[in-house]
Structure formats: structure tokens, C-alpha cells
Short mmCIF file of C-alpha atoms and ligand atoms in Angstrom, two decimals:
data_model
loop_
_atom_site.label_atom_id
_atom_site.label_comp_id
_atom_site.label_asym_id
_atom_site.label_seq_id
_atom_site.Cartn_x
_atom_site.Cartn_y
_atom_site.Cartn_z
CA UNK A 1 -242.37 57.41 53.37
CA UNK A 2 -242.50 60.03 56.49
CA UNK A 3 -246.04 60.34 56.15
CA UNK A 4 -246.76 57.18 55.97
CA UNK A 5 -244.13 56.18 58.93
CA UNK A 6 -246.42 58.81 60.98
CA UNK A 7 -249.52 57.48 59.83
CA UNK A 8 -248.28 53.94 61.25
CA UNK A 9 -246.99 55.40 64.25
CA UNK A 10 -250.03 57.33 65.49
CA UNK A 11 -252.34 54.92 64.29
CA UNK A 12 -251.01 52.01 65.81
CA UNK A 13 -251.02 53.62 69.15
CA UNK A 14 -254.74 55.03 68.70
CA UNK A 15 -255.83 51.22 67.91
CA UNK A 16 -253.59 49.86 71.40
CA UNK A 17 -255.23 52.46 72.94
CA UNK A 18 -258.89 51.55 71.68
CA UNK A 19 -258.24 47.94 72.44
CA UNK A 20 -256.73 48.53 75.98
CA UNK A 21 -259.54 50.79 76.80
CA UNK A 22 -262.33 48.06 75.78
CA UNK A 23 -260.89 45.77 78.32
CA UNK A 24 -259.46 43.55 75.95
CA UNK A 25 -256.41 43.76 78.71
CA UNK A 26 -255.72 44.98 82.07
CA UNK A 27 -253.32 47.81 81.62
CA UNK A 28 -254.11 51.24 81.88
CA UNK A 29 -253.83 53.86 79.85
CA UNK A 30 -252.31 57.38 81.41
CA UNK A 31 -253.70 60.76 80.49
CA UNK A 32 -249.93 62.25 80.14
CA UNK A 33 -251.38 65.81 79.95
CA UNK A 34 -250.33 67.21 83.54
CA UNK A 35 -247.09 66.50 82.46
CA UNK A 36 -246.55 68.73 79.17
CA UNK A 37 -245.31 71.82 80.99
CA UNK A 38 -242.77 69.63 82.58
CA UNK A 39 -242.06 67.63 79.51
CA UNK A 40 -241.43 70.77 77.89
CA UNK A 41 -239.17 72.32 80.45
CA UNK A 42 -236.94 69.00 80.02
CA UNK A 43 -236.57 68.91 76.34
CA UNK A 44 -235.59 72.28 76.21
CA UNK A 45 -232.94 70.95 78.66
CA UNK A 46 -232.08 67.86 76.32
CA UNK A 47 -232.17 69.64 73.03
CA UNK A 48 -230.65 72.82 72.47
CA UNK A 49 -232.70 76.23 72.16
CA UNK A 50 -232.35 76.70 67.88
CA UNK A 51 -233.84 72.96 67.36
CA UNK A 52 -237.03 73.54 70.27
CA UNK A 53 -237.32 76.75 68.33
CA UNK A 54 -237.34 75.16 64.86
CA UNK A 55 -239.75 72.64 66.21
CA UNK A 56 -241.76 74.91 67.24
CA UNK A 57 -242.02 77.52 64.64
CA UNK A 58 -241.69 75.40 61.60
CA UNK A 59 -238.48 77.63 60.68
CA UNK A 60 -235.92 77.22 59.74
CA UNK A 61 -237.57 74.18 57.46
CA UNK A 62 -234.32 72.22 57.56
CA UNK A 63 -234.24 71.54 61.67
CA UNK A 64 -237.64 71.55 61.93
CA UNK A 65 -237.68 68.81 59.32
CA UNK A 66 -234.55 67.36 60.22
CA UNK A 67 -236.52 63.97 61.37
CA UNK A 68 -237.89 63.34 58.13
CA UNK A 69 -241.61 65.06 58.56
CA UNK A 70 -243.23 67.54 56.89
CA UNK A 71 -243.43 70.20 59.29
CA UNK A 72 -247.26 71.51 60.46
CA UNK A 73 -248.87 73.53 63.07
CA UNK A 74 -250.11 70.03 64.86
CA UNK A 75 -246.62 68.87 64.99
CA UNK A 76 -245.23 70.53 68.17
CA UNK A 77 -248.16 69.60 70.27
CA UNK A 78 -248.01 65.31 68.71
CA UNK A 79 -244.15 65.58 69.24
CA UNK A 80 -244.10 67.06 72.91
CA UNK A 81 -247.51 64.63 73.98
CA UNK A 82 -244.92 61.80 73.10
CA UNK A 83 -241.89 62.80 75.75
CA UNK A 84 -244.90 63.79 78.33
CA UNK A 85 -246.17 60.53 78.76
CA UNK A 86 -242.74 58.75 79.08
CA UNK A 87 -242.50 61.81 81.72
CA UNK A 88 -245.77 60.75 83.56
CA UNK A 89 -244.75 56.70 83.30
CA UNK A 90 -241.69 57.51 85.14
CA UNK A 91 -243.13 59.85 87.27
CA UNK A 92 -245.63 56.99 88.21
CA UNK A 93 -242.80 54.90 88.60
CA UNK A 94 -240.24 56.65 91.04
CA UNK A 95 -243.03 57.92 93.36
CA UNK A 96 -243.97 54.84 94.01
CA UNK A 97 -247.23 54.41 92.47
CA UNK A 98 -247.09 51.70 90.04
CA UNK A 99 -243.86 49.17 89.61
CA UNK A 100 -244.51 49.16 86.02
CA UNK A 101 -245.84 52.07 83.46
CA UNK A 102 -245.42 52.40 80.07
CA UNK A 103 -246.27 55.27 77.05
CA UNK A 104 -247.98 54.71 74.00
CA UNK A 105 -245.88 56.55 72.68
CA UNK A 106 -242.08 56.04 71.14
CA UNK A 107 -239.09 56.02 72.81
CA UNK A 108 -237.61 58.37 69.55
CA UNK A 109 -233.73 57.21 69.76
CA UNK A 110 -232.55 58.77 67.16
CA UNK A 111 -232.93 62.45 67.87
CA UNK A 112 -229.84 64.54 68.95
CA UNK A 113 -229.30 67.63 70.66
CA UNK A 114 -229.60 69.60 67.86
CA UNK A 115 -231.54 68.24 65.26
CA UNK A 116 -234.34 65.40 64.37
CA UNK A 117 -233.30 61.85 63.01
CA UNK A 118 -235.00 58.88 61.56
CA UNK A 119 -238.36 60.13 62.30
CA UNK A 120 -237.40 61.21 66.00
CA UNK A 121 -237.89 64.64 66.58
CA UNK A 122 -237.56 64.76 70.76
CA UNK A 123 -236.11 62.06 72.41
CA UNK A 124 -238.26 60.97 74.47
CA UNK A 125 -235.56 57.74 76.26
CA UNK A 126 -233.57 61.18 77.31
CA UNK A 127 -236.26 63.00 78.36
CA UNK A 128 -237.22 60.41 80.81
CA UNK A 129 -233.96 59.90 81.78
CA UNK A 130 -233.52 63.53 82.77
CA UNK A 131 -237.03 63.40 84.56
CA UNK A 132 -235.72 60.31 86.26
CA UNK A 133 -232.23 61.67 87.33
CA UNK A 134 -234.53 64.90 88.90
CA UNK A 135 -236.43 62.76 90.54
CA UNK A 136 -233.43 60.94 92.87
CA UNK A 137 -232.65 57.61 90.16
CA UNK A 138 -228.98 57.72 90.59
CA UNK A 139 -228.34 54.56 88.05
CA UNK A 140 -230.54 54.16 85.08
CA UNK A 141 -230.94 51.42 82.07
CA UNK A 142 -231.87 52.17 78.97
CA UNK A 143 -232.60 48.36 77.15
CA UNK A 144 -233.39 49.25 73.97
CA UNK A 145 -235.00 46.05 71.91
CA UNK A 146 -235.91 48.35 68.96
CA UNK A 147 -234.56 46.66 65.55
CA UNK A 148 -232.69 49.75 65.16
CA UNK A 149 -229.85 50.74 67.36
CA UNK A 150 -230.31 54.07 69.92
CA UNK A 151 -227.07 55.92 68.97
CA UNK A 152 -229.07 59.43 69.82
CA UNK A 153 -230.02 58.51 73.10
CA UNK A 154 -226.31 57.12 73.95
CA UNK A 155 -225.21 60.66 72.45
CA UNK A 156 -227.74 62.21 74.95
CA UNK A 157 -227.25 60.50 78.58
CA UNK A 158 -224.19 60.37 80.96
CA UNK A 159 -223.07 56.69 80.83
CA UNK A 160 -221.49 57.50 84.41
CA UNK A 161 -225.56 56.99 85.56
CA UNK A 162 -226.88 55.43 82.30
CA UNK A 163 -226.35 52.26 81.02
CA UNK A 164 -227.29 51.58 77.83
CA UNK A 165 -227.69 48.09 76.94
CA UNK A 166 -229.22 46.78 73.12
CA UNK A 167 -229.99 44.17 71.03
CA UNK A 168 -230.81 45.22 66.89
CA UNK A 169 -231.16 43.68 63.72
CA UNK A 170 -230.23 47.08 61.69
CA UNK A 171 -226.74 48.86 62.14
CA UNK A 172 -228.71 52.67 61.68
CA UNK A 173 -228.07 54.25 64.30
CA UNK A 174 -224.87 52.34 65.39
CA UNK A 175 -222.67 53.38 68.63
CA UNK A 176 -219.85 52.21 70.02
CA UNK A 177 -219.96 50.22 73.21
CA UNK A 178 -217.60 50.31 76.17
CA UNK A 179 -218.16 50.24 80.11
CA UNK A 180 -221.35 48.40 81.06
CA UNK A 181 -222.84 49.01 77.85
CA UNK A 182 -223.70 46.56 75.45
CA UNK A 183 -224.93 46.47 71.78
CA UNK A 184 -225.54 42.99 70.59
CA UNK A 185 -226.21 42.41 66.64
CA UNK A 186 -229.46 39.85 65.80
CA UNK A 187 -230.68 37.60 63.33
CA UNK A 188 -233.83 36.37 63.47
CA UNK A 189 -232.09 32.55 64.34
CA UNK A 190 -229.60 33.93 67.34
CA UNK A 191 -232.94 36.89 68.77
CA UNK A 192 -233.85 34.57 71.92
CA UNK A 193 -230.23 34.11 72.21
CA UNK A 194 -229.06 37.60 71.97
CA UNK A 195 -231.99 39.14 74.60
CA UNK A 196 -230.90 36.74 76.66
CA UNK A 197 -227.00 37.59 76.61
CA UNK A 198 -228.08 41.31 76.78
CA UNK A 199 -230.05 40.37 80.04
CA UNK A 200 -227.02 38.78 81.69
CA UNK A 201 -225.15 41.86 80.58
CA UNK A 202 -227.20 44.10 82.12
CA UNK A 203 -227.07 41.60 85.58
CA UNK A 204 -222.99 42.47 85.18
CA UNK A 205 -224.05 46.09 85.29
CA UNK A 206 -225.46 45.83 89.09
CA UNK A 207 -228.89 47.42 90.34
CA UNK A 208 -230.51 49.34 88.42
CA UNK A 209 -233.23 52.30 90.30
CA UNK A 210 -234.94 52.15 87.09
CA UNK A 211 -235.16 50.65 83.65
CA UNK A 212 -236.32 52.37 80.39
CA UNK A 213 -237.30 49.68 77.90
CA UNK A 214 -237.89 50.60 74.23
CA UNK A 215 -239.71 47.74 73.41
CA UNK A 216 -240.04 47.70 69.54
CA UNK A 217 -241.36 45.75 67.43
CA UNK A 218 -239.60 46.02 64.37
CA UNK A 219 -237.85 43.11 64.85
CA UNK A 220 -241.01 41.98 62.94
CA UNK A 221 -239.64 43.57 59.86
CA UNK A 222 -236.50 41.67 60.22
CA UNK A 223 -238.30 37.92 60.16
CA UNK A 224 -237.90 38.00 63.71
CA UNK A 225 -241.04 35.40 64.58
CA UNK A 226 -244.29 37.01 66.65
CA UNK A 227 -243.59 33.64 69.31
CA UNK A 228 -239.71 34.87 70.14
CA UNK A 229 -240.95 38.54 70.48
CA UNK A 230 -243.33 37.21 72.92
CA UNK A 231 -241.28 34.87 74.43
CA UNK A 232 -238.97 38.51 75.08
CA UNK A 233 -241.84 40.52 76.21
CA UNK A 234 -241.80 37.78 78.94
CA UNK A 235 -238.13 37.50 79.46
CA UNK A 236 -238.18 40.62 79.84
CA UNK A 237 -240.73 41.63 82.40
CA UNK A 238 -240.11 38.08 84.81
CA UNK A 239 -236.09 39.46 84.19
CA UNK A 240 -237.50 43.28 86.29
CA UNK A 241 -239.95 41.45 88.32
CA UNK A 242 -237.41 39.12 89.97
CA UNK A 243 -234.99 41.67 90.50
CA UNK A 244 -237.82 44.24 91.65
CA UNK A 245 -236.38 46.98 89.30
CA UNK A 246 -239.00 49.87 88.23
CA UNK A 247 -239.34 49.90 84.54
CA UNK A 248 -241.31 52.14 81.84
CA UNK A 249 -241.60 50.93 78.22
CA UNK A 250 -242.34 52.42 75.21
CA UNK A 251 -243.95 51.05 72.24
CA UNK A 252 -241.05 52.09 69.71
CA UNK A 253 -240.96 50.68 66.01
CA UNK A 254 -242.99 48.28 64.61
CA UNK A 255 -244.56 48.99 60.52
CA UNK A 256 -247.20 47.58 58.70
CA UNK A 257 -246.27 45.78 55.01
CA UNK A 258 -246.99 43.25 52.98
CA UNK A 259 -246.20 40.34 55.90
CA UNK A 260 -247.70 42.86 58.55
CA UNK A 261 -251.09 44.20 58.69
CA UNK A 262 -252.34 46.87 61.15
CA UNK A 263 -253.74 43.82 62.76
CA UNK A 264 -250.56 42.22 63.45
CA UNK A 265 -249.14 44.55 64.29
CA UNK A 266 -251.29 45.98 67.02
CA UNK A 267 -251.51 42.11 68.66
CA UNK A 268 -247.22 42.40 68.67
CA UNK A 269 -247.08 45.62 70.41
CA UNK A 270 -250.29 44.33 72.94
CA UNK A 271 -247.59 41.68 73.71
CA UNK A 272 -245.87 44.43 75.38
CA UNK A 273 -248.66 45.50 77.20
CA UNK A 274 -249.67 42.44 78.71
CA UNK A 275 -246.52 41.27 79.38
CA UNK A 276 -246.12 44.08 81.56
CA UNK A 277 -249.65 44.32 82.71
ZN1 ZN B 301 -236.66 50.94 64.86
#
């Protein structure tokens, strides 16, 4: 199943990046490579020392695999591209350039300090939040619309400048809430309902100098319809643009199978693209 979770996952964002690139929409797709040194500087700040190492070297096999890949010599150089371009998007962001970026990458919520989970090996919703917090963001979001919950970030970020605010559909990855934080439980009959309530939530929470949405689509897996993760793509973006908050998204989860063809599921993560375009 890893490999073909990582065949999904870089494929999906090769075809976004093919169709954004034909003009088929207006967004634009960042060249995150300036930013490696810097993403790499970070995760060694997020992760500890024996996991980069693992990562790096392949060895030992159990951290370096600890995310559920095989481990090979391309793998350091896929994982690390990931947490650079959530780097450059919020770079983008807090200089002032753009409003709105996002990464075709993940946002990778699962991964702790010291090891790799469900198919995370960096995180990449930390990493941004630490390249955030350097660059003067004193109060940060993290909405995380990924089916699954972000219990690796939450472990990773100081809720006294983090909020963390979710909606899921799947209890992996479950945390426990308190403060401003928020992690509401879905069905695919209460979804409008629940992004929503999480959006009022986060209103509670105050201002906000920047929001890191992990916009998956795996919701999609749940029976959550293609029309009410639109209809959130938009909620979501009118929800930033009223309240003039910088935000970067990530692509996060979304899998082909036997209701959900590469097609589909390319058009469900464009949603997030346009939405935001
Ligand atoms: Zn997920």
C-alpha cells in the first residue's frame, strides 16, 4: 500500500501541476527550490538529529521507514522538496508578495519529532510554522480539513502561538482539544455543517497573522460529495478573504479507488486551487 500511497501522492500533484501550467487555471505554480537549504535548516530544527539522519542515510531501516516507505536514495531529496515549498508559500506570504500561496505538496501531519507516521516523513504544517514564527507571525492557524486528524503537527507547535483547529472523518491521528483548539468529528451528512462550526471556532480564536490550511481531499474517501468539498474550498477562502488573513494551503490526502479515478481526483484537489486562485 506505501508504494502505491506514493505513487498517488506524487502523481496527483505532477497532473495539478500539468493542468495548472496549461492554463487550465490562473494559479501559479512556485519553483520551491531557493528554499531547500532553508527548508532543511528548519526540519532539522522540528525533527530531532537521529530521525534527519535516518532519513537521510537510509539507516537505521526502522526510522528511516518509520512512515511506511521503502526507503531509497531519491527519498531525501522528494521528502525535503515537500517542506520547501510550504517554506517558499509562506515566505511569499509574510513578505508581502502574494495574500494567498499554496504547495503542491502535503501538509504531512502525522510525522513527529522523532520518527515518520502514516506516510509523513517531515512535517511539512510544522515546518512552515517554524518558518512563519522566524519570519515575525506571532499567532498562527493551522485548519486542517484533511479526513484524517493532525495529531503530529499538534505534538509539534506551541499552542501558546498556534491554534489548531480541524474537522475529520477518521479518528487516526486523534488529539485532544483544549484552549482555542478545536477538532470536530464528520459524516458525510453533518461536513457543510461541521466546516462551518470549525470556522466560527476559529472567529472565537481572534486574528490570525497567518493561516495554514491542509486542504485534503480525502473526505472523498469518506462519501463526502465533490459539491460540499467545493462548496468548503469556497467557504473557506471568502472566510480569509473577508477577514484579510494570509493563508498557504496544501494539497494533503485525497486517493484514487474504485469511486475515484486519477481524474477525479485531480478536478477535487483543482477545487483548491481555484478557490484560492
Ligand atoms: Zn488524510
Amino acid at each position: 500500500m506505501a508504494s502505491e500511497y506514493a505513487f498517488d501522492t506524487t502523481r496527483k500533484s505532477g497532473e495539478l501541476a500539468a493542468v495548472i501550467k496549461n492554463g487550465v487555471c490562473s494559479a501559479k505554480v512556485v519553483d520551491p527550490g531557493a528554499f531547500t537549504k532553508h527548508a532543511v535548516e528548519l526540519i532539522g530544527r522540528v525533527h530531532s538529529s537521529e530521525y534527519v539522519r535516518a532519513v537521510q542515510t537510509g539507516n537505521p531501516g526502522h526510522l528511516a521507514e518509520s512512515q511506511g516507505f521503502t526507503w531509497d536514495p531519491k527519498l531525501p531529496t522528494m521528502v525535503v522538496a515537500h517542506s520547501a515549498g510550504l517554506v517558499a508559500a509562506v515566505t511569499r506570504v509574510l513578505v508581502g508578495t502574494d495574500r494567498v500561496a499554496g504547495s503542491l505538496s502535503s501538509g504531512l501531519h502525522h510525522a513527529r519529532r522523532d520518527h515518520g507516521a502514516g506516510f509523513c516523513t517531515f512535517n511539512g504544517l510544522a515546518v512552515a510554522a517554524a518558518a512563519a514564527r522566524e519570519l515575525g507571525a506571532e499567532r498562527l492557524l493551522v485548519l486542517d480539513l484533511d479526513a484524517h486528524c493532525g495529531g503530529g503537527t499538534r505534538s509539534l507547535t506551541d499552542p501558546a502561538n498556534v491554534a489548531q483547529i480541524e474537522v475529520s472523518t477518521s479518528s487516526y491521528d486523534h488529539w485532544s482539544a483544549s484552549g482555542h483548539d478545536a477538532l470536530l468529528m464528520a459524516n458525510p451528512g453533518n461536513y457543510v455543517a461541521q466546516v462551518s462550526e470549525a470556522l466560527d471556532r476559529a472567529d472565537r480564536a481572534g486574528r490570525f497573522d497567518i493561516v495554514l490550511y491542509n486542504a485534503g481531499m480525502d473526505p472523498a474517501n469518506s462519501e463526502v460529495s465533490g459539491t460540499d468539498l467545493a462548496l468548503r474550498e469556497r467557504m473557506v477562502a471568502d472566510w480569509a478573504d473577508r477577514r484579510g488573513f494570509g493563508l498557504v494551503f496544501a494539497l494533503a490526502g485525497g486517493y484514487t479507488g474504485a469511486a475515484l479515478s486519477m481524474g477525479d481526483l485531480v478536478a477535487l484537489h483543482k477545487l483548491t486551487v481555484d478557490a484560492f486562485a
